[in-house]
Coordinates of N, CA and C and ligand atoms in Angstrom, one line a residue:
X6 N 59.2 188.4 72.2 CA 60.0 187.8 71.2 C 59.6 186.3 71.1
X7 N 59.9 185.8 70.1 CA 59.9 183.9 69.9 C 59.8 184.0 68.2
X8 N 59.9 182.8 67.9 CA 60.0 182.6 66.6 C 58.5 182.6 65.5
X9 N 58.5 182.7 64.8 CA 57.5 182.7 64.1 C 56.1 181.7 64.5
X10 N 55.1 181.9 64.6 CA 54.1 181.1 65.0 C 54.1 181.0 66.6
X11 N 54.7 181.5 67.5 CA 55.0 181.3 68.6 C 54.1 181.4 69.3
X12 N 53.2 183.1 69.0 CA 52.0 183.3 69.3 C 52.1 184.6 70.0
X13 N 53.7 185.5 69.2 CA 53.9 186.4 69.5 C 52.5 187.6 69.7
X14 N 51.7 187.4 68.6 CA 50.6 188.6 68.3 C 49.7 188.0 69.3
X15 N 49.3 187.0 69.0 CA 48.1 186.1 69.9 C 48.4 186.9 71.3
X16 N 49.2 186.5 71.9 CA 49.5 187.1 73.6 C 49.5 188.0 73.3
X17 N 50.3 189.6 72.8 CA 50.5 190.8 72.9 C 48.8 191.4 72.8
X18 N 48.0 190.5 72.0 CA 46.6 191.0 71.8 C 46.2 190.9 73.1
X19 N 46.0 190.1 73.9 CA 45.7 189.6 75.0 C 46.0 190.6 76.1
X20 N 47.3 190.5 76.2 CA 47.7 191.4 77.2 C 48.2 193.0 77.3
X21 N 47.7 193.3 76.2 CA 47.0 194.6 75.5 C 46.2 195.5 76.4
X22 N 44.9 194.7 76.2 CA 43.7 194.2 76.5 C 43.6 194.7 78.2
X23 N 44.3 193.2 78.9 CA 43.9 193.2 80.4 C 44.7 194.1 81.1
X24 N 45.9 194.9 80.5 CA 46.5 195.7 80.8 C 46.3 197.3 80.6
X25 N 45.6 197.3 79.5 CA 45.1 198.9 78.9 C 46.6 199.4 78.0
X26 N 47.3 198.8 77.5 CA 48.5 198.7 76.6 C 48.3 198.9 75.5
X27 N 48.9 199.8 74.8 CA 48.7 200.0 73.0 C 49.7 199.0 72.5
X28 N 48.8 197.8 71.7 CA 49.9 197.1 71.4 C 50.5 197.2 69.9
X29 N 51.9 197.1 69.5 CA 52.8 197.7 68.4 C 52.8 196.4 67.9
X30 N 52.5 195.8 66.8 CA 52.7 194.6 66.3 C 53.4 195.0 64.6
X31 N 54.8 194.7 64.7 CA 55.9 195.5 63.7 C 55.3 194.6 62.0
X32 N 54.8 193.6 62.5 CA 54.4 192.6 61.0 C 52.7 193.7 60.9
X33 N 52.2 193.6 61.7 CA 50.6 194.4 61.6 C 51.1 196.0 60.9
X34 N 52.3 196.6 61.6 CA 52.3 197.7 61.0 C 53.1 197.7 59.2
X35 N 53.6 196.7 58.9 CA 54.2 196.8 57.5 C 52.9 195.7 56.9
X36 N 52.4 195.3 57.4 CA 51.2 195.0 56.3 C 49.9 196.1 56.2
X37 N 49.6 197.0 56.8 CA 49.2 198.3 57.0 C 49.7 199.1 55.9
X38 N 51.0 198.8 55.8 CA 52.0 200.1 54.9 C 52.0 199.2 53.4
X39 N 51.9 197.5 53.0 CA 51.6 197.1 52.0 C 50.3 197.3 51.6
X40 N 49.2 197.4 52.7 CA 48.3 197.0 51.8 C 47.9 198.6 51.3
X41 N 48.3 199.9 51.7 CA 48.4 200.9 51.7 C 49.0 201.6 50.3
X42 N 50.0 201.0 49.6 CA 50.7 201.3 48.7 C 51.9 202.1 49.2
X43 N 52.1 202.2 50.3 CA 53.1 203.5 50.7 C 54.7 203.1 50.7
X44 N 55.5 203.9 50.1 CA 56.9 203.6 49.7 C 57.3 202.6 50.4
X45 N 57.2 202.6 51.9 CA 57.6 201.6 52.9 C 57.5 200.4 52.7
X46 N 56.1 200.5 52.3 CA 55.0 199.2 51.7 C 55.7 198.2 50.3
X47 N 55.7 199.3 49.7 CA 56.6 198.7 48.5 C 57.7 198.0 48.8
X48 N 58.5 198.7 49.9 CA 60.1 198.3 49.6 C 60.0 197.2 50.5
X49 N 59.1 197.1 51.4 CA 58.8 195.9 52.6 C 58.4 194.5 52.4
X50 N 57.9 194.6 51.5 CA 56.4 193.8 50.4 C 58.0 192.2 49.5
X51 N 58.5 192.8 48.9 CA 59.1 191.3 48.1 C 60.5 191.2 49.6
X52 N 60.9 191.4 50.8 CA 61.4 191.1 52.0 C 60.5 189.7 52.5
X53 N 59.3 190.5 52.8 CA 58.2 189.5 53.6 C 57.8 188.5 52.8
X54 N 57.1 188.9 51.6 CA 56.4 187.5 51.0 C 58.2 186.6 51.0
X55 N 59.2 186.9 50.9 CA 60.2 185.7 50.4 C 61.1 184.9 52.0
X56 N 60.1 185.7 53.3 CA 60.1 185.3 53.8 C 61.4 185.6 54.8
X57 N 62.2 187.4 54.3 CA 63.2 187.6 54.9 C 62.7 189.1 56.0
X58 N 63.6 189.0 56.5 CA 63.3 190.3 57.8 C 63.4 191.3 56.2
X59 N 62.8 192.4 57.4 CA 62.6 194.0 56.7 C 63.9 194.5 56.7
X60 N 64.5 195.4 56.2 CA 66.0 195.8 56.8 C 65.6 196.6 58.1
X61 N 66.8 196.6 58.8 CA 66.9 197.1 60.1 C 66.4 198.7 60.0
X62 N 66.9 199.4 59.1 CA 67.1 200.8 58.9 C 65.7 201.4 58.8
X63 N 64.7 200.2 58.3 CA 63.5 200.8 57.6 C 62.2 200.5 59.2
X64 N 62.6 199.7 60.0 CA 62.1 199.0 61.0 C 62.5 200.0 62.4
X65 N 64.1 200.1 62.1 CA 64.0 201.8 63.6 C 63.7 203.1 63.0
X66 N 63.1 203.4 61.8 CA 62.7 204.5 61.3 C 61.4 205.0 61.8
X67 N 61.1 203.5 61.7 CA 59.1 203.5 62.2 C 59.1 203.3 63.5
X68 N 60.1 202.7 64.2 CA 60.0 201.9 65.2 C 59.9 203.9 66.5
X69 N 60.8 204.6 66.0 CA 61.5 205.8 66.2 C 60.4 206.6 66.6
X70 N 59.8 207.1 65.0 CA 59.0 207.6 65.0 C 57.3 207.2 65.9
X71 N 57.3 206.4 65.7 CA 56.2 205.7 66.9 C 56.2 205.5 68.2
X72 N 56.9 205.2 68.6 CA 57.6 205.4 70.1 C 58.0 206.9 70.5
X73 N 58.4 207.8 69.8 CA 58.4 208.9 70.3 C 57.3 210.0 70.2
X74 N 56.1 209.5 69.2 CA 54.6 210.5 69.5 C 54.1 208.9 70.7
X75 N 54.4 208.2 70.7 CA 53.4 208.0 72.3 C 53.9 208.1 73.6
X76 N 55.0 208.6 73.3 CA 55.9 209.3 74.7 C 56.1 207.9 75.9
X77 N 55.2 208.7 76.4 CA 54.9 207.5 77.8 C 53.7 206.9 78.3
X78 N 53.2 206.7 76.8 CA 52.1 205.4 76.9 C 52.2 203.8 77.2
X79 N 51.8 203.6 78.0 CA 52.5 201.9 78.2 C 52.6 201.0 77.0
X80 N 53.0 200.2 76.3 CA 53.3 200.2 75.4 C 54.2 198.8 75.3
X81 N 53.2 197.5 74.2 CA 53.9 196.4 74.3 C 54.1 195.7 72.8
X82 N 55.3 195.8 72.9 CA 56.1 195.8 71.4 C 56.2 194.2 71.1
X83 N 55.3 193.9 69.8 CA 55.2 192.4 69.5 C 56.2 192.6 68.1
X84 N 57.0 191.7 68.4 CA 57.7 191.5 67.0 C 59.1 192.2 66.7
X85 N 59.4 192.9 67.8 CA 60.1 193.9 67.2 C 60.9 193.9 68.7
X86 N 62.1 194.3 68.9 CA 63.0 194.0 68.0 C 63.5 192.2 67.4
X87 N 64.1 192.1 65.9 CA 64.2 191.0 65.5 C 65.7 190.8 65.2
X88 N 66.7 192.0 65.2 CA 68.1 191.4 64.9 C 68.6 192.1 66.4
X89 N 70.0 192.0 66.0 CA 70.8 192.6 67.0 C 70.9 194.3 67.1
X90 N 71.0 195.0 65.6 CA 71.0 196.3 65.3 C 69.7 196.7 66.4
X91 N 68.7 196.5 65.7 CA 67.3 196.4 66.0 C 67.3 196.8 67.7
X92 N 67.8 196.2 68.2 CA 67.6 196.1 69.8 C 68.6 196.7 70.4
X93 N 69.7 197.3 69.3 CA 70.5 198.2 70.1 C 69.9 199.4 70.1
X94 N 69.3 199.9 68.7 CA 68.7 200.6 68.5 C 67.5 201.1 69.2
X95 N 66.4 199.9 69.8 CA 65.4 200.4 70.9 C 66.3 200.6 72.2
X96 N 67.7 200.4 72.3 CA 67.9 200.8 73.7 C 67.9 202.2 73.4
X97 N 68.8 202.6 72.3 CA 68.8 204.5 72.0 C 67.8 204.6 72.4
X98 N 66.7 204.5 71.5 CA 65.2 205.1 71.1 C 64.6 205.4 73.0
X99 N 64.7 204.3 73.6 CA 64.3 204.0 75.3 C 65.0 205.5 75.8
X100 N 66.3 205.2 75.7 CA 67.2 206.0 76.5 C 66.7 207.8 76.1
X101 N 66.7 207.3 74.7 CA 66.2 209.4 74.8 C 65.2 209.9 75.2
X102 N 64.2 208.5 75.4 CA 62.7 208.9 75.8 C 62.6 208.6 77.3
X103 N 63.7 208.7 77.9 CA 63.9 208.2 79.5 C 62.7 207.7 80.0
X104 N 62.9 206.4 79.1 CA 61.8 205.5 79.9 C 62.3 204.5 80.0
X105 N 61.7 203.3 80.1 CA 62.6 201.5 80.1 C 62.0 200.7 80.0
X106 N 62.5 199.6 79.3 CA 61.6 198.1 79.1 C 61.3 197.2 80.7
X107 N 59.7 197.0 80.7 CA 60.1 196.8 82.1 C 60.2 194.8 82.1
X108 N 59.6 194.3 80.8 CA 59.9 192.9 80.6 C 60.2 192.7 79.3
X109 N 60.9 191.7 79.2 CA 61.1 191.2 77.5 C 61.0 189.5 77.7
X110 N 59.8 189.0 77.0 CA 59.5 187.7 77.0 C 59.5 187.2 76.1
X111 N 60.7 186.1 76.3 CA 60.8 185.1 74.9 C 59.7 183.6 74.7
X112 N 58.5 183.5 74.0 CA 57.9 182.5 74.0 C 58.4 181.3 73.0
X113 N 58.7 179.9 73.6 CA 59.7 179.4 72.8 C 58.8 178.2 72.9
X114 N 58.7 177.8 71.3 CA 58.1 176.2 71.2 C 58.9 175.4 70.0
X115 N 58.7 174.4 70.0 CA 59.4 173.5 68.9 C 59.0 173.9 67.7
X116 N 59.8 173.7 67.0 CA 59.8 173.8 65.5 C 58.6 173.3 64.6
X117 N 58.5 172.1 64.5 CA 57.8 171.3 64.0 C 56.1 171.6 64.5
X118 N 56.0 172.1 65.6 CA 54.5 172.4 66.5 C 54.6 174.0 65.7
X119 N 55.5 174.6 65.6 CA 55.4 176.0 64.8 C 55.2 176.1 63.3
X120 N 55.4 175.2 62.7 CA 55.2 174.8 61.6 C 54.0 174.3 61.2
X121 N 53.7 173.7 62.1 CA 52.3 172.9 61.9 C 51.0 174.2 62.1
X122 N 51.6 175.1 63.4 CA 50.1 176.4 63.4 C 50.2 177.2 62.0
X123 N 51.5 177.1 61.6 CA 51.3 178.3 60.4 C 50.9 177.7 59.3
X124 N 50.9 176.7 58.9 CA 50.4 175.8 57.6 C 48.5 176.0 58.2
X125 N 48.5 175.8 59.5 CA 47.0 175.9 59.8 C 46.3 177.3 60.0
X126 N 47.0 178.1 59.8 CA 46.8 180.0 59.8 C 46.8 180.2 58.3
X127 N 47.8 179.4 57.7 CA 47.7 179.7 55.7 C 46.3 179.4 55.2
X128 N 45.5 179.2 56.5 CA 44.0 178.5 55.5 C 42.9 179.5 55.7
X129 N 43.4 180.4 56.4 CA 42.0 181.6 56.3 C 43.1 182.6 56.3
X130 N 44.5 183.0 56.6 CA 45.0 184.5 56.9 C 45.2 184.6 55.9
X131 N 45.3 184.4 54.4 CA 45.7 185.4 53.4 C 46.5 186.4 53.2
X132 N 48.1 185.4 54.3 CA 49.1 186.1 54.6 C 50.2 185.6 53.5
X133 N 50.6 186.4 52.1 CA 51.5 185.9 51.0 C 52.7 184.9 51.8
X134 N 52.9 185.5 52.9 CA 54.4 184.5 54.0 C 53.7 183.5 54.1
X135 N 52.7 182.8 54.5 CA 51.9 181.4 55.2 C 52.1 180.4 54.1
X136 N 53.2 179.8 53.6 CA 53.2 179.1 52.4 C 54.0 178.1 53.0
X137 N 53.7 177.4 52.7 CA 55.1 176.2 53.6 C 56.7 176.2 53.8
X138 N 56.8 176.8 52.2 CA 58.2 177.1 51.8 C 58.4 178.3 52.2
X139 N 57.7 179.3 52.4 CA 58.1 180.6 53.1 C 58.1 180.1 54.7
X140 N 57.4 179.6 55.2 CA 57.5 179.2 56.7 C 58.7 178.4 57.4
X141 N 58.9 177.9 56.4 CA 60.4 177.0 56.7 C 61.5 177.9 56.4
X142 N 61.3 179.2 55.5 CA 62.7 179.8 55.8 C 62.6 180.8 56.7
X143 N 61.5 181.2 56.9 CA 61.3 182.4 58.3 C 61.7 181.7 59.4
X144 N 61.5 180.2 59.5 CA 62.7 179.6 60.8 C 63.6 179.7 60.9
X145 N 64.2 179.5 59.5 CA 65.9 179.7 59.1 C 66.6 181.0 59.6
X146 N 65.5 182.0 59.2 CA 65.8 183.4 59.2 C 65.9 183.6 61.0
X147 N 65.0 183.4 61.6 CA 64.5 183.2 63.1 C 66.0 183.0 63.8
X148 N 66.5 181.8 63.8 CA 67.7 180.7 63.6 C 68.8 181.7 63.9
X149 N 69.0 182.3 62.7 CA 70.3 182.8 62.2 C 70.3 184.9 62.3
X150 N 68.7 185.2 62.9 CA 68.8 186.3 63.1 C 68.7 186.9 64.8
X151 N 67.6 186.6 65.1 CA 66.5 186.4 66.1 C 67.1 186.6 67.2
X152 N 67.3 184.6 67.2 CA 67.4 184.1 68.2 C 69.1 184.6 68.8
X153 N 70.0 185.4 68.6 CA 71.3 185.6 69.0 C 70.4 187.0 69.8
X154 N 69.4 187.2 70.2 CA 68.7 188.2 70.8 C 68.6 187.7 72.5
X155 N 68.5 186.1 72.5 CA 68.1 185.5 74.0 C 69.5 186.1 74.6
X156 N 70.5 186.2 74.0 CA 71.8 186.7 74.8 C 71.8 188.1 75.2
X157 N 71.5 188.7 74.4 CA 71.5 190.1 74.5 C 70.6 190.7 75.6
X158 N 69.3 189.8 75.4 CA 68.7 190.2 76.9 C 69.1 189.2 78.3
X159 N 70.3 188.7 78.3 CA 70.2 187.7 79.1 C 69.7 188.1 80.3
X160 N 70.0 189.2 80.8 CA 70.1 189.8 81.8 C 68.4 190.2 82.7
X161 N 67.3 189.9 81.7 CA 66.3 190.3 82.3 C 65.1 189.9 81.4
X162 N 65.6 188.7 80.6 CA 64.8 187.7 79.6 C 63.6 186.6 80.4
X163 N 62.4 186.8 79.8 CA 61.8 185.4 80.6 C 60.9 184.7 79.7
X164 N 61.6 183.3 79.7 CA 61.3 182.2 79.3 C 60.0 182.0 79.1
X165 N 59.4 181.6 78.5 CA 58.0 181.5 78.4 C 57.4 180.0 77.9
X166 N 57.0 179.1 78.0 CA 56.9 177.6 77.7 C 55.4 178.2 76.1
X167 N 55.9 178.0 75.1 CA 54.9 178.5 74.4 C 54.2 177.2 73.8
X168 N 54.2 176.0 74.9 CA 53.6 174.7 74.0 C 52.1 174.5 74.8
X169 N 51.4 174.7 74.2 CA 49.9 174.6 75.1 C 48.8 175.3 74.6
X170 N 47.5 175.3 75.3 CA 46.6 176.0 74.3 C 47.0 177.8 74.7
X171 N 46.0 178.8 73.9 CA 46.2 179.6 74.2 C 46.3 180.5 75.8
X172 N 45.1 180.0 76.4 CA 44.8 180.3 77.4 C 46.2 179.7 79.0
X173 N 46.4 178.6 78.6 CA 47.9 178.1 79.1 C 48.9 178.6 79.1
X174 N 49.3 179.2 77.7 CA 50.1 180.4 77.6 C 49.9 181.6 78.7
X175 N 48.9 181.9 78.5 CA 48.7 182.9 78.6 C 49.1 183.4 80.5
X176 N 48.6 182.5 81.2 CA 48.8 182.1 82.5 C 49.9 181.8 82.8
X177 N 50.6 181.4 82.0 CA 52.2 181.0 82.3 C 53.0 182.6 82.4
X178 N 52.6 183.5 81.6 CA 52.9 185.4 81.1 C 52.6 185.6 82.8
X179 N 51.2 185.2 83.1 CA 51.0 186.2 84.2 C 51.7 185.7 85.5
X180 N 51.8 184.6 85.1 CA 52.6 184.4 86.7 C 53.7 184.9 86.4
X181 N 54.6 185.1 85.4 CA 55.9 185.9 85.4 C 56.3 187.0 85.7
X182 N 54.9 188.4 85.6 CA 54.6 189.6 85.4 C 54.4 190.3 86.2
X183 N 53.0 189.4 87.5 CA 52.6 189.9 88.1 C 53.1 189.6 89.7
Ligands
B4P222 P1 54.8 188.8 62.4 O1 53.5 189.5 62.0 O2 55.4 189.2 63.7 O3 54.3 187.3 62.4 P2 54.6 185.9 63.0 O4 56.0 185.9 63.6 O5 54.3 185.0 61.9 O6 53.6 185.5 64.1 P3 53.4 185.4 65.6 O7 54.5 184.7 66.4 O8 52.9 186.7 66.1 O9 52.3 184.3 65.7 P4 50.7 184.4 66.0 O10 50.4 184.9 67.3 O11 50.1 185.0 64.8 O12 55.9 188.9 61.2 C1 55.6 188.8 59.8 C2 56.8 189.2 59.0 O13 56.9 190.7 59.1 C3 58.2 188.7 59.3 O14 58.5 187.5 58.8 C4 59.1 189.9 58.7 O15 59.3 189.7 57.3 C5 58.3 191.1 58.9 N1 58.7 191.8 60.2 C6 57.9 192.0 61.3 N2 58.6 192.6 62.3 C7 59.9 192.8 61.8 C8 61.1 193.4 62.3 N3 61.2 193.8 63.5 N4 62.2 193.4 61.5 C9 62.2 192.9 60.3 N5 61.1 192.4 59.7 C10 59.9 192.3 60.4 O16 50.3 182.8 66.0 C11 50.5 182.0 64.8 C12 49.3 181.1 64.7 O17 49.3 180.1 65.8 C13 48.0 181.8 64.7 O18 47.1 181.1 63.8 C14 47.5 181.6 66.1 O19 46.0 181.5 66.2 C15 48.1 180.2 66.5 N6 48.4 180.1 67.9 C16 48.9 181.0 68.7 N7 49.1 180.5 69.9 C17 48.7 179.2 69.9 C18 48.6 178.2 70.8 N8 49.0 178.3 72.1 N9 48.1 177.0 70.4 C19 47.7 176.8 69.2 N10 47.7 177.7 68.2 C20 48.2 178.9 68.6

């Protein structure tokens, strides 16, 4: 988890990778389903470009069905969950598949430093959200949706310092993990 630009995908690629992990990145699969044309795509498509979450309903539908054809593949979920629903809902989804989360890492950086990578990602990602004015309300949204998630995991949440280059980050994950 972390807020927009945090470098939620950045790491989850990473540690993917050194782990042998299929990684689930919930924005990579609804832009998949936009650029696709598919119902989901459609209905997902004026949510994102305006810069607001997907509804909950449409996010544990996929979330559901994806997690239950990979059974018990290791499996590291970027992006997802993003509200409260959302995360009650992967505990169902966990519970029926008698498996369990074995970390949930919040990567947390300033505002203004998150702001600044996404204006600098709007210049090659050709992402409709990377717009300034869209970036400043996906904080908002972050803010007021998100972030009431650090409680919910209080119990087994780890902090993550997300100010540094990537590779810094990334060392900071493993000393938590391993
Ligand atoms: P996401 O695709 O998850 O995108 P993100 O939050 O913008 O980015 P992330 O934190 O992964 O940052 P990244 O590594 O790319 O979501 C997009 C949209 O999809 C959401 O706004 C929402 O509408 C929808 N959505 C997705 N999941 C949903 C859900 N569960 N429910 C409802 N809606 C959902 O890094 C950003 C930039 O910073 C990159 O350019 C990267 O190279 C750079 N960077 C990363 N780490 C860095 C570092 N340490 N130093 C410098 N630069 C760094």
């Amino acid at each position: 988890m972390g807020p927009p630009g945090a470098g939620k995908g950045t790491q989850a690629k990473i540690l993917a990778e050194k782990y042998n992990l299929i990684h689930l990145s919930t924005g990579d699969m609804l832009r998949n389903e936009i650029q696709k044309k598919t119902a989901i795509g459609l209905k997902a498509q004026s949510y994102m470009n305006g810069g607001n979450l997907v509804p909950d309903s449409i996010l544990l539908s996929i979330m559901k069905n994806t997690l239950t054809s990979l059974k018990d593949s290791g499996t590291i979920v970027d992006g997802f969950p993003r509200t409260i629903p959302q995360a009650e809902g992967l505990s169902l989804i966990v519970e029926n598949l008698h498996s369990k989360i074995d970390y949930v890492l919040n990567i947390h950086v300033e505002e203004k430093i998150l702001i600044q990578r996404l204006i600098e990602r709007a210049q090659n990602s050709g992402r409709a959200d990377d717009t300034e004015e869209v970036i400043t309300k996906r904080q908002k949204v972050y803010a007021q949706l998100t972030a009431p998630l650090v409680d919910f995991y209080s119990n087994n949440i780890i902090q993550i310092d997300g100010d540094g280059s990537i590779e810094q980050v990334t060392q900071r994950i493993l000393e938590q993990i391993q």
